[in-house]
JSON list of C-alpha atoms in Angstrom, two decimals:
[
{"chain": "A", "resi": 836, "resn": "UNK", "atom": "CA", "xyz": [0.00, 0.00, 0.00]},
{"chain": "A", "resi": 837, "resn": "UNK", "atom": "CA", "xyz": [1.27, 3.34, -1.26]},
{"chain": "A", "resi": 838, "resn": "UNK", "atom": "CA", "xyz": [0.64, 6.34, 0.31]},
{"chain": "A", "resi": 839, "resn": "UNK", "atom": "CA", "xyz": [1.49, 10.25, -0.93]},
{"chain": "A", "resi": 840, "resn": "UNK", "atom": "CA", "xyz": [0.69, 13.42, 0.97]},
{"chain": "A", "resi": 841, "resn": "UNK", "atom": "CA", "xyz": [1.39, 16.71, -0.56]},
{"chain": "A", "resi": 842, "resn": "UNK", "atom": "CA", "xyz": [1.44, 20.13, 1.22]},
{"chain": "A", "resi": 843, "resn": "UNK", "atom": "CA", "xyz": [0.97, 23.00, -0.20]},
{"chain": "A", "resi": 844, "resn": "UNK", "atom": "CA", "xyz": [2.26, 26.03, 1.42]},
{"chain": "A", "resi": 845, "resn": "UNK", "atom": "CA", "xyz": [0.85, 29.34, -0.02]},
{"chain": "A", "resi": 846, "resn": "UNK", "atom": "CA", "xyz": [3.81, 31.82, 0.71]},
{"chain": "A", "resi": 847, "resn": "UNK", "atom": "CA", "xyz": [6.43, 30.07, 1.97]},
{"chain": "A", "resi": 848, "resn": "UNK", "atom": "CA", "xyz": [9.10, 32.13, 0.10]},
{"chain": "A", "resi": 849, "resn": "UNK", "atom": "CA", "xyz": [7.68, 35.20, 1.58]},
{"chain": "A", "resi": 850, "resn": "UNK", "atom": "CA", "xyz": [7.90, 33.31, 5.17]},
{"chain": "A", "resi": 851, "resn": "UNK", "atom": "CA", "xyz": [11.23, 31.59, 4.41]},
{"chain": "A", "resi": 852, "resn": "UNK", "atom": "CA", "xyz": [12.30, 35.40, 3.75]},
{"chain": "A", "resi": 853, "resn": "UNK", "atom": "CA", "xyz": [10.75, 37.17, 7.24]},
{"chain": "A", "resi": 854, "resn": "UNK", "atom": "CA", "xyz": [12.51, 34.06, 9.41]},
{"chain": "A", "resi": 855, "resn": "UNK", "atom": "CA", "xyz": [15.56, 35.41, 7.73]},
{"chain": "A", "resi": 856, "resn": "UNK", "atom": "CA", "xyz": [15.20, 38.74, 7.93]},
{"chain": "A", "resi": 857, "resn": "UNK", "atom": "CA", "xyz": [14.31, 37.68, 11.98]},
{"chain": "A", "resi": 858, "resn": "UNK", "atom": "CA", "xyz": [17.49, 35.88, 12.36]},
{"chain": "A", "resi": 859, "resn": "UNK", "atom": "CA", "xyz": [19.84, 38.74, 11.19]},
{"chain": "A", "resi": 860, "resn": "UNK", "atom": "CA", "xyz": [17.61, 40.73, 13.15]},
{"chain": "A", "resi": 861, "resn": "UNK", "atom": "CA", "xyz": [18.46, 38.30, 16.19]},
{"chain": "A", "resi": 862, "resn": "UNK", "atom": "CA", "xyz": [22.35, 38.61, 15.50]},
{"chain": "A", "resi": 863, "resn": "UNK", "atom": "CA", "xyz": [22.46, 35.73, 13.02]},
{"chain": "A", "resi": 864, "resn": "UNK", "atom": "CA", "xyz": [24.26, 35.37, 9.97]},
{"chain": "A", "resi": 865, "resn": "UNK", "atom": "CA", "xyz": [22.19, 36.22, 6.66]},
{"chain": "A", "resi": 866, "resn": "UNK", "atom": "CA", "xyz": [21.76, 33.00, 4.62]},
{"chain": "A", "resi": 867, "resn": "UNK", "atom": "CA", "xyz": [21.36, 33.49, 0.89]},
{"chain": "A", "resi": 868, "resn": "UNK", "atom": "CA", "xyz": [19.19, 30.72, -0.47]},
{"chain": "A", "resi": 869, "resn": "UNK", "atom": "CA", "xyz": [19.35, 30.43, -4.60]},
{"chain": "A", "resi": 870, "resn": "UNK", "atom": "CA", "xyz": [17.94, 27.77, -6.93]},
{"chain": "A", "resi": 871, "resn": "UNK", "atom": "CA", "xyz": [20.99, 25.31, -6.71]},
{"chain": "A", "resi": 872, "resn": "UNK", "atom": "CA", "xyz": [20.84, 24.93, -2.84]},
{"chain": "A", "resi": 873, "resn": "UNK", "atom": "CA", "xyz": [17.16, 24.73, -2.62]},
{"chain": "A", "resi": 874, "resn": "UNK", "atom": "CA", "xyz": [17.38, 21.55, -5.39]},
{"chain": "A", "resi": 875, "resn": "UNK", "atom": "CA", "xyz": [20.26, 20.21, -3.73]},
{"chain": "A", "resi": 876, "resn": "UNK", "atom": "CA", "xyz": [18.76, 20.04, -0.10]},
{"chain": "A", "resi": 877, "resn": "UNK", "atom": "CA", "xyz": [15.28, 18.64, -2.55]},
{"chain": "A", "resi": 878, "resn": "UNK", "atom": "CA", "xyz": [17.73, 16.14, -4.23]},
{"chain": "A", "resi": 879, "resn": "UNK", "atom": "CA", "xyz": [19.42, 15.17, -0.85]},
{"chain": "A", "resi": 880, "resn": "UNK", "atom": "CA", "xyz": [15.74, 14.90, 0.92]},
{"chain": "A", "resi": 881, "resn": "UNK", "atom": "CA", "xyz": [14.46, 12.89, -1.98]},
{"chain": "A", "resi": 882, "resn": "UNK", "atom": "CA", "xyz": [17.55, 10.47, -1.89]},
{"chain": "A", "resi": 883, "resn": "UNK", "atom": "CA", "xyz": [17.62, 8.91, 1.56]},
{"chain": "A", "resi": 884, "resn": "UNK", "atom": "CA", "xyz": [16.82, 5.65, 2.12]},
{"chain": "A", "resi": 885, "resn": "UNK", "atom": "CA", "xyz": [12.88, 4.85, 3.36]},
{"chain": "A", "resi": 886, "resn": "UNK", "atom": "CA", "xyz": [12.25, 5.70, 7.40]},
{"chain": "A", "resi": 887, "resn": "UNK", "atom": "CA", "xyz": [11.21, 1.79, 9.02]},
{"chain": "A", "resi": 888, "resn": "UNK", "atom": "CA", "xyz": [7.70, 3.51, 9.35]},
{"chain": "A", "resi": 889, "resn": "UNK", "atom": "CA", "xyz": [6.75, 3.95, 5.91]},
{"chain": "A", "resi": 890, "resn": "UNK", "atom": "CA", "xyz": [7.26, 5.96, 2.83]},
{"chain": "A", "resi": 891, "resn": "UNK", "atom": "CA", "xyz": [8.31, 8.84, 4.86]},
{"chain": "A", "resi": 892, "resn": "UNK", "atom": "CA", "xyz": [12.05, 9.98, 5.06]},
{"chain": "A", "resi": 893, "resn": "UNK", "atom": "CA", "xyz": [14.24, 11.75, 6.71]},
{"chain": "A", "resi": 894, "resn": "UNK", "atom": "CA", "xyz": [16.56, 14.17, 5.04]},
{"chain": "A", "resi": 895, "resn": "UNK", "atom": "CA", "xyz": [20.19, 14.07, 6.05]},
{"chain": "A", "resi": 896, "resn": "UNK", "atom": "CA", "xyz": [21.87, 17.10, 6.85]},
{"chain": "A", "resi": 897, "resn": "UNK", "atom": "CA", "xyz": [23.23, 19.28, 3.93]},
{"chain": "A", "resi": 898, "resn": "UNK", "atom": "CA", "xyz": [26.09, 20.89, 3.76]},
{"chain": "A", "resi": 899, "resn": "UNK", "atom": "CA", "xyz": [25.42, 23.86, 2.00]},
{"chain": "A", "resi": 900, "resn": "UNK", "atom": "CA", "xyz": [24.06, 25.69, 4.66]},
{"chain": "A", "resi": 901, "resn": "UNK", "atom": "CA", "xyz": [20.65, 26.35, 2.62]},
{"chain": "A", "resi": 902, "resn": "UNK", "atom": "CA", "xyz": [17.37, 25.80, 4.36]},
{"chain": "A", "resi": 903, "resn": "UNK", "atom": "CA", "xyz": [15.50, 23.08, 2.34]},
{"chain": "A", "resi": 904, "resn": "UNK", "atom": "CA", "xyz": [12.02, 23.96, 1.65]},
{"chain": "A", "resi": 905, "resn": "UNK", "atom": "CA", "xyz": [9.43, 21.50, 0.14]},
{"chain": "A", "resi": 906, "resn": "UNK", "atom": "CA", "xyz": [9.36, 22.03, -3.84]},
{"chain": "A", "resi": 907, "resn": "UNK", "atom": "CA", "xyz": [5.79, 19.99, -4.46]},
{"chain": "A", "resi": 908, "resn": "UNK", "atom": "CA", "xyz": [2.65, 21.04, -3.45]},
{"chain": "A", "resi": 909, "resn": "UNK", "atom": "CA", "xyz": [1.22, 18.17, -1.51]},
{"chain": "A", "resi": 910, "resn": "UNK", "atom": "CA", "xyz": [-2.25, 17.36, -1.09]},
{"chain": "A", "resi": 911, "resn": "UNK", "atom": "CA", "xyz": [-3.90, 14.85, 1.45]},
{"chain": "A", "resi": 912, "resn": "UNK", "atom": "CA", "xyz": [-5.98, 12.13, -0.50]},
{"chain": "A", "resi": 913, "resn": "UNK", "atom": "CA", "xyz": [-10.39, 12.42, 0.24]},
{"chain": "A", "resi": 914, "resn": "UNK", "atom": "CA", "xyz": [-10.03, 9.15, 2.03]},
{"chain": "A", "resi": 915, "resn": "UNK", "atom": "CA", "xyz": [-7.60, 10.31, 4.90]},
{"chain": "A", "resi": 916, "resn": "UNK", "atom": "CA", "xyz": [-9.40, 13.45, 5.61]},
{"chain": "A", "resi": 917, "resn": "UNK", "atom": "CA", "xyz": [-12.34, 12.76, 8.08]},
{"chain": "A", "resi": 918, "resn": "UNK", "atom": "CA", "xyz": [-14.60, 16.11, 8.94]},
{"chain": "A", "resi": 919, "resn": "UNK", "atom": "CA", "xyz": [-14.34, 16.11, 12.97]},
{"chain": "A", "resi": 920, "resn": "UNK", "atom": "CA", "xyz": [-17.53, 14.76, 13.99]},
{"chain": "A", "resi": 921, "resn": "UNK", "atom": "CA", "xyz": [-20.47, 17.31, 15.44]},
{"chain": "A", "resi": 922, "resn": "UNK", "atom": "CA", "xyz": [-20.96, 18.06, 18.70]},
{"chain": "A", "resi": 923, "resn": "UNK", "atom": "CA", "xyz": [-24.34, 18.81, 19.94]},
{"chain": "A", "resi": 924, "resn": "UNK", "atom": "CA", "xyz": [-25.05, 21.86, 21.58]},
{"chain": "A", "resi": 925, "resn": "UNK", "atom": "CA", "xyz": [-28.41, 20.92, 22.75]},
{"chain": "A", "resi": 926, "resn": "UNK", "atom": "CA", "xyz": [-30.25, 18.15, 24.55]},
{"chain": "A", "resi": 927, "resn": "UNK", "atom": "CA", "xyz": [-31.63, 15.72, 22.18]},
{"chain": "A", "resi": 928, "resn": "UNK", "atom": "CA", "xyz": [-35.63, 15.66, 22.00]},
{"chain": "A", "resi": 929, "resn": "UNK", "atom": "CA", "xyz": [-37.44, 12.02, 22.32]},
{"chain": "A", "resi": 930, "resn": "UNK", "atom": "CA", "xyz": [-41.10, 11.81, 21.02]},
{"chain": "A", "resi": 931, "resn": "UNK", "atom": "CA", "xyz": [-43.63, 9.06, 22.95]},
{"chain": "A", "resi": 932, "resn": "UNK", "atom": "CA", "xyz": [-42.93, 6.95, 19.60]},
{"chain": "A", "resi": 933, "resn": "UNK", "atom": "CA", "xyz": [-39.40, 7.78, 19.97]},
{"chain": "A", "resi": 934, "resn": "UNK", "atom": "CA", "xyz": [-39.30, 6.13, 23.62]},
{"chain": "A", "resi": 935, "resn": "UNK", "atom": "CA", "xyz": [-41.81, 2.94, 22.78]},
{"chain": "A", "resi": 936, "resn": "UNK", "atom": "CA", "xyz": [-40.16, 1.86, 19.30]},
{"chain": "A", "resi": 937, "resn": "UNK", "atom": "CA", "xyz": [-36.84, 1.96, 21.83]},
{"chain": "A", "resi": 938, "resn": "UNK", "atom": "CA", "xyz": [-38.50, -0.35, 24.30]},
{"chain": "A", "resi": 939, "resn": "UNK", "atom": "CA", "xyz": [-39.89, -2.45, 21.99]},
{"chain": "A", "resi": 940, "resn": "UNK", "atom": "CA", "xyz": [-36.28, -3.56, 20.97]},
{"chain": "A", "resi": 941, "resn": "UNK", "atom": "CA", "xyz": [-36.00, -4.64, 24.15]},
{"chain": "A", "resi": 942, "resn": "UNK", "atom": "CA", "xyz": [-39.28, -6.50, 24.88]},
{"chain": "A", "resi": 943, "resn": "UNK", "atom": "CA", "xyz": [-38.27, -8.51, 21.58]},
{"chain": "A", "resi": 944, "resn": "UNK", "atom": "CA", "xyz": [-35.05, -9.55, 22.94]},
{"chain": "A", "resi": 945, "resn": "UNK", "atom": "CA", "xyz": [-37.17, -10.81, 26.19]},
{"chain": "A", "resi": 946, "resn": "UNK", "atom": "CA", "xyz": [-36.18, -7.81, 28.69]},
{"chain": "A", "resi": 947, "resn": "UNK", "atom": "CA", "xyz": [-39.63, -7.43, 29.53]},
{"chain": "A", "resi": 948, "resn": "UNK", "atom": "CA", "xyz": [-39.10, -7.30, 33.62]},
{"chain": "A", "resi": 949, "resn": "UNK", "atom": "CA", "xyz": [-35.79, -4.51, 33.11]},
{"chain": "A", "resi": 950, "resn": "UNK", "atom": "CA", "xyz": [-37.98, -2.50, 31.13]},
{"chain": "A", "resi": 951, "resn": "UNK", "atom": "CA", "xyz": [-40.41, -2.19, 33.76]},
{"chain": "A", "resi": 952, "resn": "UNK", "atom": "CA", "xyz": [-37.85, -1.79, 36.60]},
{"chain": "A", "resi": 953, "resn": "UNK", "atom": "CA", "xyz": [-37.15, 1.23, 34.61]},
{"chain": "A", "resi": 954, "resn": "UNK", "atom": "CA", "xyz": [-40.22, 2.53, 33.75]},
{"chain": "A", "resi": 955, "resn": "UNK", "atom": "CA", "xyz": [-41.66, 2.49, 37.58]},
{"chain": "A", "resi": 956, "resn": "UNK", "atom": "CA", "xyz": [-38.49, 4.17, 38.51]},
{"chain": "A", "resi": 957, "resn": "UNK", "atom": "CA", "xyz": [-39.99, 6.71, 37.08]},
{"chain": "A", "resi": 958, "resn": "UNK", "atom": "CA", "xyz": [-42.88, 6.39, 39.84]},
{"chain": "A", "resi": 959, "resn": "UNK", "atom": "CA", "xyz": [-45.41, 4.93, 36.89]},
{"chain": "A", "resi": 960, "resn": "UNK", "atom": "CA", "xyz": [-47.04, 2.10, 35.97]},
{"chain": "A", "resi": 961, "resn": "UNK", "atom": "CA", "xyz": [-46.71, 2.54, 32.30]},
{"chain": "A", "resi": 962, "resn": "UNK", "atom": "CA", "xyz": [-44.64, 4.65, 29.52]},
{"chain": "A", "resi": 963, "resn": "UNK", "atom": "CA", "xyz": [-48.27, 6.23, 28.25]},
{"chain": "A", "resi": 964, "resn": "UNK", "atom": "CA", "xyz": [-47.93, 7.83, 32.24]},
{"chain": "A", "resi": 965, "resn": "UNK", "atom": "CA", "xyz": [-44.52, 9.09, 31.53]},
{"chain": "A", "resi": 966, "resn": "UNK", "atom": "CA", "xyz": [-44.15, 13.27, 31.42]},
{"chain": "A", "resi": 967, "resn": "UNK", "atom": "CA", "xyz": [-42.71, 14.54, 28.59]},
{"chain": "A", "resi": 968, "resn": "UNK", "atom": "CA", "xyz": [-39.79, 16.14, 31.15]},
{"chain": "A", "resi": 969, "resn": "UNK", "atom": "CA", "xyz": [-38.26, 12.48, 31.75]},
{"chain": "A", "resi": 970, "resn": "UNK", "atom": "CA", "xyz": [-38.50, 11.54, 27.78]},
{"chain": "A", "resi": 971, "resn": "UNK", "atom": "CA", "xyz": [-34.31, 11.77, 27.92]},
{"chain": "A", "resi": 972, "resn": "UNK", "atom": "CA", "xyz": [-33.79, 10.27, 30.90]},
{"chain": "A", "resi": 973, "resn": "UNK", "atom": "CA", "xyz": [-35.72, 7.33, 30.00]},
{"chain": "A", "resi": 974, "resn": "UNK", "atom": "CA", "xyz": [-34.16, 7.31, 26.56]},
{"chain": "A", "resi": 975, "resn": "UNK", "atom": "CA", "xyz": [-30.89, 7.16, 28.60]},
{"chain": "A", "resi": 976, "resn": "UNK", "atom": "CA", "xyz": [-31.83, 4.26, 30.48]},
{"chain": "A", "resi": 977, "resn": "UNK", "atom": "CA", "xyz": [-33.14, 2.79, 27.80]},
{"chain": "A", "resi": 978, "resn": "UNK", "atom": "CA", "xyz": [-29.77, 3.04, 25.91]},
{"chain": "A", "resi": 979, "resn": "UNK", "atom": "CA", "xyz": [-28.22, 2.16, 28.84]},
{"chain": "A", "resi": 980, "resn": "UNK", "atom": "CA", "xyz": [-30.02, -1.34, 28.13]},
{"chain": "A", "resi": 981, "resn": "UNK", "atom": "CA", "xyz": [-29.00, -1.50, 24.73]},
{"chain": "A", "resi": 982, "resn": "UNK", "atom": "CA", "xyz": [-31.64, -0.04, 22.88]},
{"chain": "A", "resi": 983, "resn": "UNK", "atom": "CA", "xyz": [-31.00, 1.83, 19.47]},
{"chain": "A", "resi": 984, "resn": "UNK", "atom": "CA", "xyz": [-32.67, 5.52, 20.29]}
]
């Protein structure tokens, strides 16, 4: 299995340029960077031999004294990039259908005697009783069970 990432760094010269401008700034030396060391420190990157981890490498250290920058764009395949998943920001709302199509998953599966454990610990005799105010409670107990709500 092959895998390629490419980043793409919108201006990275101009940064590459203010972090030198910063270091002579800071007392360092100026560093001139020109075509030739930039595709020497790309050769030298591209050239090592593959990391024990995977396709990724890592560059040995160049003796020109040029700061390699990536030359390719790179771009992360559809497949690896995953949208963070939503949070909710408010309490989930459980209809009286909502709540018995939950608990009959559970009367099919023969829980019959947990599922009215729960429902009088709710101080009623039946889910029809049950106040609209305890609809997520419930739904958390029934989930608790293993019902799908």
């Amino acid at each position: 299995m092959s895998l390629e990432v490419t980043i793409n760094v919108p201006g990275l010269k101009e940064l590459s340029e203010a972090l030198m401008q910063l270091a002579v700034a800071m007392g360092g030396k100026s560093v001139q960077m020109d075509e030739a060391a930039v595709g020497q420190a790309v050769h030298e990157q591209q050239s090592t031999e593959e990391a024990p981890w995977g396709n990724a490498s890592i560059p040995q250290q160049n003796t020109t004294g040029a700061v390699p920058t990536p030359s390719a764009p790179v771009q992360a395949s559809a497949q690896s990039v995953q949208a963070p998943a939503a949070i909710p920001t408010s309490e989930p709302t459980y209809t009286r259908d909502d709540l018995s199509k939950a608990a009959m998953q559970l009367m099919d599966r023969g829980m019959q005697a947990q599922l009215m454990q729960l429902i009088q610990s709710f101080g009623v005799a039946s889910l029809m009783e049950l106040s609209p105010e305890h609809y997520g409670n419930f739904a958390t107990g029934l989930r608790g069970m293993g019902a799908q709500i």
